[in-house]
Amino acid sequence: MRLTIVGVRIIDSWPIGVAMRGSFDRRGFLRVSGVAGLATAGVAAGSGMASAGAVPGPADDGVTGGRFAVRHRIVRTNGIDMHVAEAGRGPVVLLLHGFPEFWYSWRHQLPVLAAAGFRAVAPDLRGYGRTDAPKVAGGYSLRDNLADLTGLLDALGVRGAAVVGHDQGATVAWAGAQLYPERFPVVVSLGVPYPGRLPLPITQYMRQTNPGMFNVVVYFQRQGVAEAQLDADVDRTLRMTLFALSGDAPADLVPRWLMRTPEGSGYLDPLPDPGRPSHWSHWLGDAEFGHYVREFGRTGFAGAIRRYRSLDFDWSDLPEIGTLKVGQPALYVTGDRDSAYVFNKDLDPMRAMVPGLRDVVVLRGCGHWTQQERARQVNGRLVRFLRSEYAGGVPHG
């Protein structure tokens, strides 16, 4: 059954469980870069979907059971169809995923936020999952991503929302908080500190600061090359990426990968193959991992990679990003093993640019996949912060 309400096509709904399973030096780049996760760590170190298709149903969702229902919708926004998963009623909390993820990375947060009295909304960002994936890299700019989200708020009938971002989603969240404080009156970043403005476009800066060495963003600029390697064996790509950046990997793996790998290497070449998550993970089961494999097996990685090819354009298109202070309530949560934190533990520049920062939380032993590796701790911090600063949908203080 399909129903159109305020530009939103309802696809499906089912129960969702609540059970948890200035001047720039090289090392200082991370705190000022406009890129998230893999990309920032590397620099510090030196097919379209227009149709809703078959949204995963109760049998293969992996998070069924419990009191709250996740509702899957297709929203028309900014010229694209965007898939969103949502749960609960109340003030809207937008949950923005990173690379290589989709809405499912928030499976532990959706029911908890719903139970706490919020309307949790987790979209697939453009190029990911069931959201449209424009064929040209120019369709993935930061401006486009922000227009997608403000259009999503319009379609959902709300003026503003708290925004929670992880990895690339955190970069978008910080930018939204700077440019549209009235629409994003509360911001939470997982992993990525406030990114200041670089003195050069990012690919130029990378080549200048770490010449002759591999970098994820530079590698992703080579059209067709990255897609071919990552798409060749989706299961292998995902298990190697998820392991390498997790708190389960050897502590020296990411520094070796992103600091000491020669230019010319492929993305996966320096990484070990850890096998299925059941061999190494306490936070990701094989069935959960299967959802990632099926989704990226269907879409490939092309849409996700195209976002990286818009980063230099963002630098010239939105020069104010990274220069504006964030005065609204903000929370920063990271793992002490996260690549976005390991290479830069000096958070004073963020504190200076985010006068609304309420707290900094560093989770011991946690890697890059913050909301999955430490779901209970992240959920507790999120709920306390949102209840304190965003109860009733109005920021406090």
Short mmCIF file of N, CA, C and O in Angstrom, two decimals, residues 74-200:
data_model
loop_
_atom_site.label_atom_id
_atom_site.label_comp_id
_atom_site.label_asym_id
_atom_site.label_seq_id
_atom_site.Cartn_x
_atom_site.Cartn_y
_atom_site.Cartn_z
N ILE A 74 9.95 7.29 0.89
CA ILE A 74 10.69 7.97 -0.17
C ILE A 74 10.21 9.41 -0.19
O ILE A 74 9.02 9.68 -0.33
N VAL A 75 11.15 10.33 -0.01
CA VAL A 75 10.84 11.76 0.05
C VAL A 75 11.41 12.43 -1.20
O VAL A 75 12.58 12.21 -1.53
N ARG A 76 10.61 13.22 -1.85
CA ARG A 76 11.10 14.01 -2.99
C ARG A 76 11.69 15.31 -2.46
O ARG A 76 11.00 16.12 -1.84
N THR A 77 12.99 15.50 -2.67
CA THR A 77 13.67 16.67 -2.14
C THR A 77 14.79 17.10 -3.07
O THR A 77 15.57 16.26 -3.54
N ASN A 78 14.86 18.37 -3.36
CA ASN A 78 15.97 18.93 -4.14
C ASN A 78 16.20 18.17 -5.45
O ASN A 78 17.32 17.96 -5.88
N GLY A 79 15.11 17.71 -6.07
CA GLY A 79 15.21 17.06 -7.37
C GLY A 79 15.57 15.60 -7.34
O GLY A 79 15.76 14.99 -8.40
N ILE A 80 15.69 15.00 -6.15
CA ILE A 80 15.99 13.57 -6.07
C ILE A 80 14.97 12.87 -5.17
O ILE A 80 14.27 13.51 -4.39
N ASP A 81 14.90 11.55 -5.29
CA ASP A 81 14.14 10.73 -4.36
C ASP A 81 15.08 10.25 -3.26
O ASP A 81 16.10 9.61 -3.53
N MET A 82 14.73 10.58 -2.02
CA MET A 82 15.57 10.22 -0.88
C MET A 82 14.84 9.21 0.00
O MET A 82 13.70 9.44 0.42
N HIS A 83 15.49 8.11 0.27
CA HIS A 83 14.94 7.10 1.19
C HIS A 83 15.28 7.47 2.62
O HIS A 83 16.42 7.81 2.93
N VAL A 84 14.28 7.41 3.51
CA VAL A 84 14.51 7.66 4.92
C VAL A 84 13.88 6.55 5.75
O VAL A 84 12.86 5.97 5.37
N ALA A 85 14.52 6.24 6.86
CA ALA A 85 13.96 5.34 7.87
C ALA A 85 13.71 6.18 9.10
O ALA A 85 14.57 6.99 9.49
N GLU A 86 12.56 6.03 9.72
CA GLU A 86 12.28 6.84 10.90
C GLU A 86 11.52 6.04 11.94
O GLU A 86 10.85 5.05 11.62
N ALA A 87 11.62 6.49 13.16
CA ALA A 87 10.92 5.84 14.27
C ALA A 87 10.56 6.89 15.30
O ALA A 87 11.34 7.83 15.54
N GLY A 88 9.41 6.74 15.92
CA GLY A 88 9.02 7.60 17.02
C GLY A 88 8.25 8.83 16.60
O GLY A 88 8.03 9.10 15.41
N ARG A 89 7.84 9.59 17.60
CA ARG A 89 7.11 10.85 17.43
C ARG A 89 7.74 11.88 18.35
O ARG A 89 8.23 11.55 19.41
N GLY A 90 7.72 13.14 17.92
CA GLY A 90 8.27 14.20 18.75
C GLY A 90 9.22 15.06 17.96
O GLY A 90 9.21 15.06 16.72
N PRO A 91 10.09 15.82 18.63
CA PRO A 91 11.07 16.66 17.94
C PRO A 91 11.97 15.80 17.04
O PRO A 91 12.40 14.72 17.44
N VAL A 92 12.24 16.30 15.85
CA VAL A 92 12.98 15.52 14.85
C VAL A 92 14.47 15.54 15.16
O VAL A 92 15.07 16.58 15.45
N VAL A 93 15.08 14.36 15.06
CA VAL A 93 16.53 14.19 15.16
C VAL A 93 17.00 13.53 13.87
O VAL A 93 16.64 12.38 13.59
N LEU A 94 17.78 14.25 13.06
CA LEU A 94 18.33 13.71 11.82
C LEU A 94 19.62 12.95 12.11
O LEU A 94 20.51 13.46 12.79
N LEU A 95 19.73 11.75 11.56
CA LEU A 95 20.90 10.90 11.76
C LEU A 95 21.60 10.71 10.41
O LEU A 95 21.04 10.06 9.52
N LEU A 96 22.79 11.26 10.25
CA LEU A 96 23.48 11.28 8.97
C LEU A 96 24.68 10.33 9.00
O LEU A 96 25.61 10.50 9.79
N HIS A 97 24.65 9.33 8.12
CA HIS A 97 25.69 8.30 8.09
C HIS A 97 26.92 8.77 7.33
O HIS A 97 26.95 9.82 6.70
N GLY A 98 27.97 7.92 7.36
CA GLY A 98 29.20 8.19 6.64
C GLY A 98 29.49 7.16 5.58
O GLY A 98 28.59 6.51 5.05
N PHE A 99 30.77 6.97 5.27
CA PHE A 99 31.24 6.04 4.24
C PHE A 99 31.93 4.87 4.90
O PHE A 99 32.76 5.06 5.80
N PRO A 100 31.69 3.63 4.47
CA PRO A 100 30.64 3.20 3.54
C PRO A 100 29.46 2.65 4.34
O PRO A 100 29.49 1.52 4.81
N GLU A 101 28.46 3.46 4.52
CA GLU A 101 27.32 3.11 5.36
C GLU A 101 26.02 3.47 4.65
O GLU A 101 26.02 3.91 3.51
N PHE A 102 24.91 3.31 5.34
CA PHE A 102 23.60 3.80 4.91
C PHE A 102 22.75 3.86 6.17
O PHE A 102 23.28 3.79 7.29
N TRP A 103 21.44 4.05 6.04
CA TRP A 103 20.61 4.28 7.22
C TRP A 103 20.80 3.22 8.30
O TRP A 103 20.68 3.50 9.50
N TYR A 104 21.13 2.00 7.90
CA TYR A 104 21.19 0.86 8.80
C TYR A 104 22.26 1.02 9.89
O TYR A 104 22.20 0.38 10.93
N SER A 105 23.23 1.89 9.66
CA SER A 105 24.26 2.10 10.68
C SER A 105 23.68 2.73 11.94
O SER A 105 24.32 2.72 13.00
N TRP A 106 22.45 3.27 11.86
CA TRP A 106 21.77 3.87 13.01
C TRP A 106 20.73 2.93 13.61
O TRP A 106 19.85 3.37 14.36
N ARG A 107 20.81 1.64 13.31
CA ARG A 107 19.79 0.70 13.77
C ARG A 107 19.67 0.65 15.29
O ARG A 107 18.60 0.37 15.83
N HIS A 108 20.77 0.93 16.00
CA HIS A 108 20.73 0.91 17.46
C HIS A 108 20.17 2.21 18.04
O HIS A 108 19.70 2.22 19.18
N GLN A 109 20.24 3.30 17.29
CA GLN A 109 19.79 4.59 17.80
C GLN A 109 18.31 4.85 17.52
O GLN A 109 17.64 5.52 18.33
N LEU A 110 17.80 4.36 16.40
CA LEU A 110 16.40 4.65 16.04
C LEU A 110 15.41 4.28 17.14
O LEU A 110 14.61 5.12 17.56
N PRO A 111 15.42 3.05 17.67
CA PRO A 111 14.43 2.70 18.69
C PRO A 111 14.65 3.40 20.01
O PRO A 111 13.70 3.71 20.72
N VAL A 112 15.91 3.65 20.36
CA VAL A 112 16.19 4.30 21.64
C VAL A 112 15.73 5.75 21.63
O VAL A 112 15.13 6.25 22.60
N LEU A 113 16.01 6.47 20.54
CA LEU A 113 15.54 7.85 20.43
C LEU A 113 14.02 7.91 20.39
O LEU A 113 13.41 8.81 20.97
N ALA A 114 13.42 6.94 19.70
CA ALA A 114 11.96 6.89 19.69
C ALA A 114 11.40 6.70 21.09
O ALA A 114 10.44 7.37 21.50
N ALA A 115 12.00 5.79 21.86
CA ALA A 115 11.54 5.54 23.23
C ALA A 115 11.74 6.75 24.12
O ALA A 115 11.00 6.93 25.10
N ALA A 116 12.72 7.59 23.78
CA ALA A 116 13.00 8.78 24.58
C ALA A 116 12.11 9.96 24.21
O ALA A 116 12.25 11.05 24.80
N GLY A 117 11.21 9.78 23.22
CA GLY A 117 10.28 10.84 22.87
C GLY A 117 10.67 11.68 21.68
O GLY A 117 10.12 12.76 21.48
N PHE A 118 11.59 11.18 20.87
CA PHE A 118 12.02 11.91 19.68
C PHE A 118 11.58 11.18 18.41
O PHE A 118 11.28 9.98 18.43
N ARG A 119 11.55 11.92 17.33
CA ARG A 119 11.28 11.36 16.00
C ARG A 119 12.62 11.23 15.29
O ARG A 119 13.17 12.21 14.77
N ALA A 120 13.18 10.05 15.30
CA ALA A 120 14.50 9.81 14.72
C ALA A 120 14.36 9.52 13.24
O ALA A 120 13.61 8.63 12.84
N VAL A 121 15.08 10.26 12.41
CA VAL A 121 14.98 10.15 10.95
C VAL A 121 16.37 9.91 10.39
O VAL A 121 17.27 10.75 10.53
N ALA A 122 16.57 8.74 9.77
CA ALA A 122 17.88 8.36 9.23
C ALA A 122 17.77 8.21 7.72
O ALA A 122 17.30 7.19 7.23
N PRO A 123 18.20 9.22 6.95
CA PRO A 123 18.15 9.10 5.49
C PRO A 123 19.36 8.35 4.94
O PRO A 123 20.41 8.29 5.57
N ASP A 124 19.17 7.76 3.75
CA ASP A 124 20.31 7.38 2.92
C ASP A 124 20.73 8.65 2.19
O ASP A 124 19.94 9.22 1.43
N LEU A 125 21.95 9.13 2.41
CA LEU A 125 22.40 10.33 1.71
C LEU A 125 22.53 10.06 0.23
O LEU A 125 22.62 8.90 -0.20
N ARG A 126 22.53 11.11 -0.58
CA ARG A 126 22.56 10.92 -2.03
C ARG A 126 23.77 10.08 -2.43
O ARG A 126 24.88 10.27 -1.93
N GLY A 127 23.51 9.11 -3.31
CA GLY A 127 24.55 8.19 -3.74
C GLY A 127 24.59 6.89 -2.95
O GLY A 127 25.31 5.97 -3.33
N TYR A 128 23.81 6.81 -1.88
CA TYR A 128 23.82 5.64 -1.01
C TYR A 128 22.45 4.97 -0.96
O TYR A 128 21.41 5.64 -1.07
N GLY A 129 22.46 3.67 -0.74
CA GLY A 129 21.25 2.93 -0.44
C GLY A 129 20.15 3.12 -1.45
O GLY A 129 20.35 2.99 -2.66
N ARG A 130 18.97 3.46 -0.97
CA ARG A 130 17.78 3.59 -1.82
C ARG A 130 17.53 5.01 -2.27
O ARG A 130 16.50 5.30 -2.88
N THR A 131 18.45 5.90 -1.98
CA THR A 131 18.36 7.28 -2.46
C THR A 131 18.99 7.38 -3.84
O THR A 131 19.91 6.63 -4.16
N ASP A 132 18.50 8.32 -4.65
CA ASP A 132 19.05 8.51 -5.99
C ASP A 132 20.56 8.74 -5.95
O ASP A 132 21.09 9.34 -5.01
N ALA A 133 21.22 8.29 -7.00
CA ALA A 133 22.67 8.45 -7.15
C ALA A 133 22.94 9.12 -8.50
O ALA A 133 23.08 8.44 -9.52
N PRO A 134 22.99 10.47 -8.54
CA PRO A 134 23.29 11.15 -9.81
C PRO A 134 24.58 10.62 -10.42
O PRO A 134 25.51 10.22 -9.71
N LYS A 135 24.62 10.62 -11.74
CA LYS A 135 25.75 9.99 -12.44
C LYS A 135 27.01 10.85 -12.48
O LYS A 135 28.09 10.35 -12.76
N VAL A 136 26.88 12.15 -12.23
CA VAL A 136 28.04 13.03 -12.35
C VAL A 136 28.51 13.45 -10.96
O VAL A 136 27.72 13.66 -10.05
N ALA A 137 29.82 13.60 -10.82
CA ALA A 137 30.39 13.97 -9.52
C ALA A 137 29.90 15.34 -9.08
O ALA A 137 29.79 15.61 -7.88
N GLY A 138 29.60 16.21 -10.04
CA GLY A 138 29.13 17.55 -9.71
C GLY A 138 27.81 17.57 -8.97
O GLY A 138 27.42 18.60 -8.42
N GLY A 139 27.12 16.44 -8.94
CA GLY A 139 25.86 16.38 -8.23
C GLY A 139 25.99 15.97 -6.78
O GLY A 139 24.98 15.64 -6.14
N TYR A 140 27.21 15.98 -6.23
CA TYR A 140 27.44 15.50 -4.87
C TYR A 140 28.08 16.55 -3.97
O TYR A 140 28.67 16.23 -2.94
N SER A 141 27.93 17.81 -4.32
CA SER A 141 28.57 18.87 -3.55
C SER A 141 27.95 19.00 -2.16
O SER A 141 26.86 18.50 -1.89
N LEU A 142 28.66 19.68 -1.31
CA LEU A 142 28.14 19.97 0.02
C LEU A 142 26.86 20.78 -0.07
O LEU A 142 25.90 20.55 0.68
N ARG A 143 26.82 21.72 -1.02
CA ARG A 143 25.60 22.51 -1.22
C ARG A 143 24.42 21.61 -1.57
O ARG A 143 23.31 21.79 -1.07
N ASP A 144 24.64 20.62 -2.45
CA ASP A 144 23.57 19.69 -2.81
C ASP A 144 23.10 18.89 -1.60
O ASP A 144 21.89 18.70 -1.39
N ASN A 145 24.05 18.37 -0.82
CA ASN A 145 23.69 17.58 0.35
C ASN A 145 22.89 18.40 1.36
O ASN A 145 21.92 17.89 1.95
N LEU A 146 23.26 19.65 1.56
CA LEU A 146 22.52 20.49 2.49
C LEU A 146 21.12 20.81 1.96
O LEU A 146 20.15 20.84 2.73
N ALA A 147 21.01 21.03 0.65
CA ALA A 147 19.69 21.27 0.06
C ALA A 147 18.81 20.04 0.18
O ALA A 147 17.59 20.15 0.38
N ASP A 148 19.41 18.84 0.06
CA ASP A 148 18.64 17.61 0.27
C ASP A 148 18.02 17.60 1.66
O ASP A 148 16.85 17.23 1.85
N LEU A 149 18.80 18.00 2.65
CA LEU A 149 18.35 17.90 4.04
C LEU A 149 17.34 18.99 4.40
O LEU A 149 16.36 18.72 5.11
N THR A 150 17.55 20.21 3.93
CA THR A 150 16.55 21.23 4.21
C THR A 150 15.25 20.91 3.48
O THR A 150 14.16 21.14 4.01
N GLY A 151 15.35 20.34 2.27
CA GLY A 151 14.15 19.90 1.57
C GLY A 151 13.47 18.76 2.29
O GLY A 151 12.23 18.65 2.31
N LEU A 152 14.26 17.86 2.91
CA LEU A 152 13.69 16.78 3.69
C LEU A 152 12.91 17.34 4.88
O LEU A 152 11.79 16.88 5.16
N LEU A 153 13.46 18.32 5.57
CA LEU A 153 12.74 18.93 6.68
C LEU A 153 11.44 19.54 6.21
O LEU A 153 10.39 19.42 6.87
N ASP A 154 11.47 20.21 5.06
CA ASP A 154 10.24 20.79 4.51
C ASP A 154 9.21 19.70 4.24
O ASP A 154 8.02 19.85 4.56
N ALA A 155 9.65 18.61 3.62
CA ALA A 155 8.72 17.53 3.28
C ALA A 155 8.13 16.88 4.52
O ALA A 155 6.99 16.42 4.50
N LEU A 156 8.92 16.83 5.59
CA LEU A 156 8.43 16.25 6.83
C LEU A 156 7.61 17.24 7.65
O LEU A 156 7.07 16.88 8.70
N GLY A 157 7.53 18.48 7.18
CA GLY A 157 6.68 19.47 7.82
C GLY A 157 7.26 20.08 9.08
O GLY A 157 6.53 20.50 9.97
N VAL A 158 8.61 20.15 9.17
CA VAL A 158 9.23 20.75 10.35
C VAL A 158 10.20 21.84 9.92
O VAL A 158 10.80 21.78 8.84
N ARG A 159 10.34 22.82 10.78
CA ARG A 159 11.23 23.93 10.48
C ARG A 159 12.68 23.58 10.76
O ARG A 159 13.60 23.97 10.03
N GLY A 160 12.91 22.86 11.87
CA GLY A 160 14.28 22.55 12.25
C GLY A 160 14.40 21.18 12.88
O GLY A 160 13.39 20.54 13.21
N ALA A 161 15.63 20.73 13.03
CA ALA A 161 15.88 19.40 13.61
C ALA A 161 17.27 19.40 14.24
O ALA A 161 18.20 20.05 13.74
N ALA A 162 17.40 18.65 15.32
CA ALA A 162 18.74 18.33 15.81
C ALA A 162 19.42 17.44 14.78
O ALA A 162 18.78 16.56 14.20
N VAL A 163 20.69 17.66 14.53
CA VAL A 163 21.39 16.87 13.52
C VAL A 163 22.55 16.15 14.17
O VAL A 163 23.35 16.73 14.91
N VAL A 164 22.62 14.83 13.91
CA VAL A 164 23.67 13.97 14.44
C VAL A 164 24.40 13.36 13.25
O VAL A 164 23.79 12.69 12.42
N GLY A 165 25.69 13.60 13.13
CA GLY A 165 26.42 13.12 11.97
C GLY A 165 27.61 12.26 12.35
O GLY A 165 28.27 12.51 13.37
N HIS A 166 27.87 11.25 11.53
CA HIS A 166 29.04 10.40 11.69
C HIS A 166 29.87 10.44 10.42
O HIS A 166 29.31 10.38 9.32
N ASP A 167 31.20 10.60 10.53
CA ASP A 167 32.09 10.56 9.37
C ASP A 167 31.66 11.64 8.37
O ASP A 167 31.56 12.81 8.74
N GLN A 168 31.42 11.30 7.11
CA GLN A 168 30.99 12.30 6.14
C GLN A 168 29.72 13.00 6.60
O GLN A 168 29.52 14.19 6.34
N GLY A 169 28.84 12.26 7.25
CA GLY A 169 27.62 12.87 7.76
C GLY A 169 27.91 13.94 8.80
O GLY A 169 27.17 14.92 8.92
N ALA A 170 29.00 13.78 9.55
CA ALA A 170 29.39 14.81 10.52
C ALA A 170 29.86 16.07 9.82
O ALA A 170 29.58 17.19 10.27
N THR A 171 30.58 15.92 8.71
CA THR A 171 31.02 17.08 7.94
C THR A 171 29.82 17.87 7.44
O THR A 171 29.79 19.10 7.49
N VAL A 172 28.81 17.15 6.94
CA VAL A 172 27.58 17.81 6.49
C VAL A 172 26.87 18.47 7.67
O VAL A 172 26.36 19.59 7.56
N ALA A 173 26.84 17.79 8.81
CA ALA A 173 26.18 18.34 9.99
C ALA A 173 26.84 19.64 10.45
O ALA A 173 26.16 20.63 10.75
N TRP A 174 28.18 19.65 10.51
CA TRP A 174 28.88 20.87 10.90
C TRP A 174 28.59 22.01 9.93
O TRP A 174 28.40 23.17 10.34
N ALA A 175 28.57 21.70 8.63
CA ALA A 175 28.30 22.74 7.64
C ALA A 175 26.88 23.27 7.79
O ALA A 175 26.63 24.48 7.70
N GLY A 176 25.91 22.38 8.00
CA GLY A 176 24.53 22.81 8.19
C GLY A 176 24.40 23.69 9.42
O GLY A 176 23.67 24.70 9.40
N ALA A 177 25.10 23.34 10.49
CA ALA A 177 25.03 24.13 11.71
C ALA A 177 25.60 25.52 11.51
O ALA A 177 25.14 26.50 12.11
N GLN A 178 26.61 25.64 10.62
CA GLN A 178 27.20 26.95 10.34
C GLN A 178 26.31 27.81 9.45
O GLN A 178 26.10 28.99 9.72
N LEU A 179 25.79 27.22 8.38
CA LEU A 179 25.05 27.99 7.38
C LEU A 179 23.57 28.18 7.72
O LEU A 179 22.98 29.19 7.34
N TYR A 180 22.99 27.20 8.40
CA TYR A 180 21.55 27.24 8.68
C TYR A 180 21.27 26.95 10.15
O TYR A 180 20.63 25.96 10.50
N PRO A 181 21.74 27.82 11.05
CA PRO A 181 21.56 27.54 12.48
C PRO A 181 20.10 27.45 12.90
O PRO A 181 19.78 26.73 13.85
N GLU A 182 19.22 28.14 12.18
CA GLU A 182 17.81 28.07 12.53
C GLU A 182 17.18 26.75 12.14
O GLU A 182 16.18 26.32 12.72
N ARG A 183 17.75 26.08 11.17
CA ARG A 183 17.23 24.79 10.72
C ARG A 183 17.91 23.61 11.44
O ARG A 183 17.34 22.52 11.52
N PHE A 184 19.13 23.84 11.91
CA PHE A 184 19.86 22.82 12.65
C PHE A 184 20.30 23.43 13.98
O PHE A 184 21.48 23.77 14.17
N PRO A 185 19.36 23.58 14.90
CA PRO A 185 19.63 24.32 16.14
C PRO A 185 20.42 23.55 17.18
O PRO A 185 20.79 24.12 18.21
N VAL A 186 20.66 22.27 16.95
CA VAL A 186 21.44 21.43 17.85
C VAL A 186 22.27 20.49 16.98
O VAL A 186 21.77 19.96 15.99
N VAL A 187 23.55 20.29 17.33
CA VAL A 187 24.41 19.45 16.49
C VAL A 187 25.23 18.49 17.36
O VAL A 187 25.72 18.86 18.43
N VAL A 188 25.33 17.25 16.87
CA VAL A 188 26.16 16.23 17.50
C VAL A 188 27.08 15.66 16.43
O VAL A 188 26.61 15.27 15.35
N SER A 189 28.37 15.58 16.72
CA SER A 189 29.32 14.99 15.78
C SER A 189 29.95 13.76 16.40
O SER A 189 30.44 13.81 17.54
N LEU A 190 29.96 12.67 15.64
CA LEU A 190 30.64 11.45 16.05
C LEU A 190 31.93 11.31 15.26
O LEU A 190 31.91 11.11 14.05
N GLY A 191 33.04 11.46 15.93
CA GLY A 191 34.35 11.24 15.32
C GLY A 191 35.03 12.47 14.76
O GLY A 191 36.22 12.67 14.99
N VAL A 192 34.32 13.28 14.01
CA VAL A 192 34.94 14.37 13.26
C VAL A 192 34.80 15.69 14.03
O VAL A 192 33.69 16.18 14.22
N PRO A 193 35.92 16.28 14.48
CA PRO A 193 35.83 17.59 15.13
C PRO A 193 35.40 18.65 14.13
O PRO A 193 35.41 18.42 12.92
N TYR A 194 35.04 19.83 14.66
CA TYR A 194 34.71 20.95 13.78
C TYR A 194 35.81 21.12 12.73
O TYR A 194 36.99 21.28 13.08
N PRO A 195 35.46 21.06 11.43
CA PRO A 195 36.49 21.16 10.39
C PRO A 195 36.69 22.59 9.92
O PRO A 195 35.81 23.20 9.32
N GLY A 196 37.85 23.14 10.20
CA GLY A 196 38.18 24.49 9.74
C GLY A 196 38.56 24.51 8.28
O GLY A 196 38.72 23.47 7.63
N ARG A 197 38.70 25.69 7.73
CA ARG A 197 38.97 25.85 6.30
C ARG A 197 40.46 25.64 6.01
O ARG A 197 41.33 26.17 6.70
N LEU A 198 40.74 24.91 4.93
CA LEU A 198 42.11 24.68 4.47
C LEU A 198 42.62 25.87 3.66
O LEU A 198 41.84 26.60 3.06
N PRO A 199 43.94 26.04 3.57
CA PRO A 199 44.48 27.11 2.75
C PRO A 199 44.46 26.79 1.26
O PRO A 199 44.66 27.69 0.43
N LEU A 200 44.23 25.51 0.90
CA LEU A 200 44.20 25.08 -0.50
C LEU A 200 43.06 24.06 -0.65
O LEU A 200 42.64 23.45 0.33
#
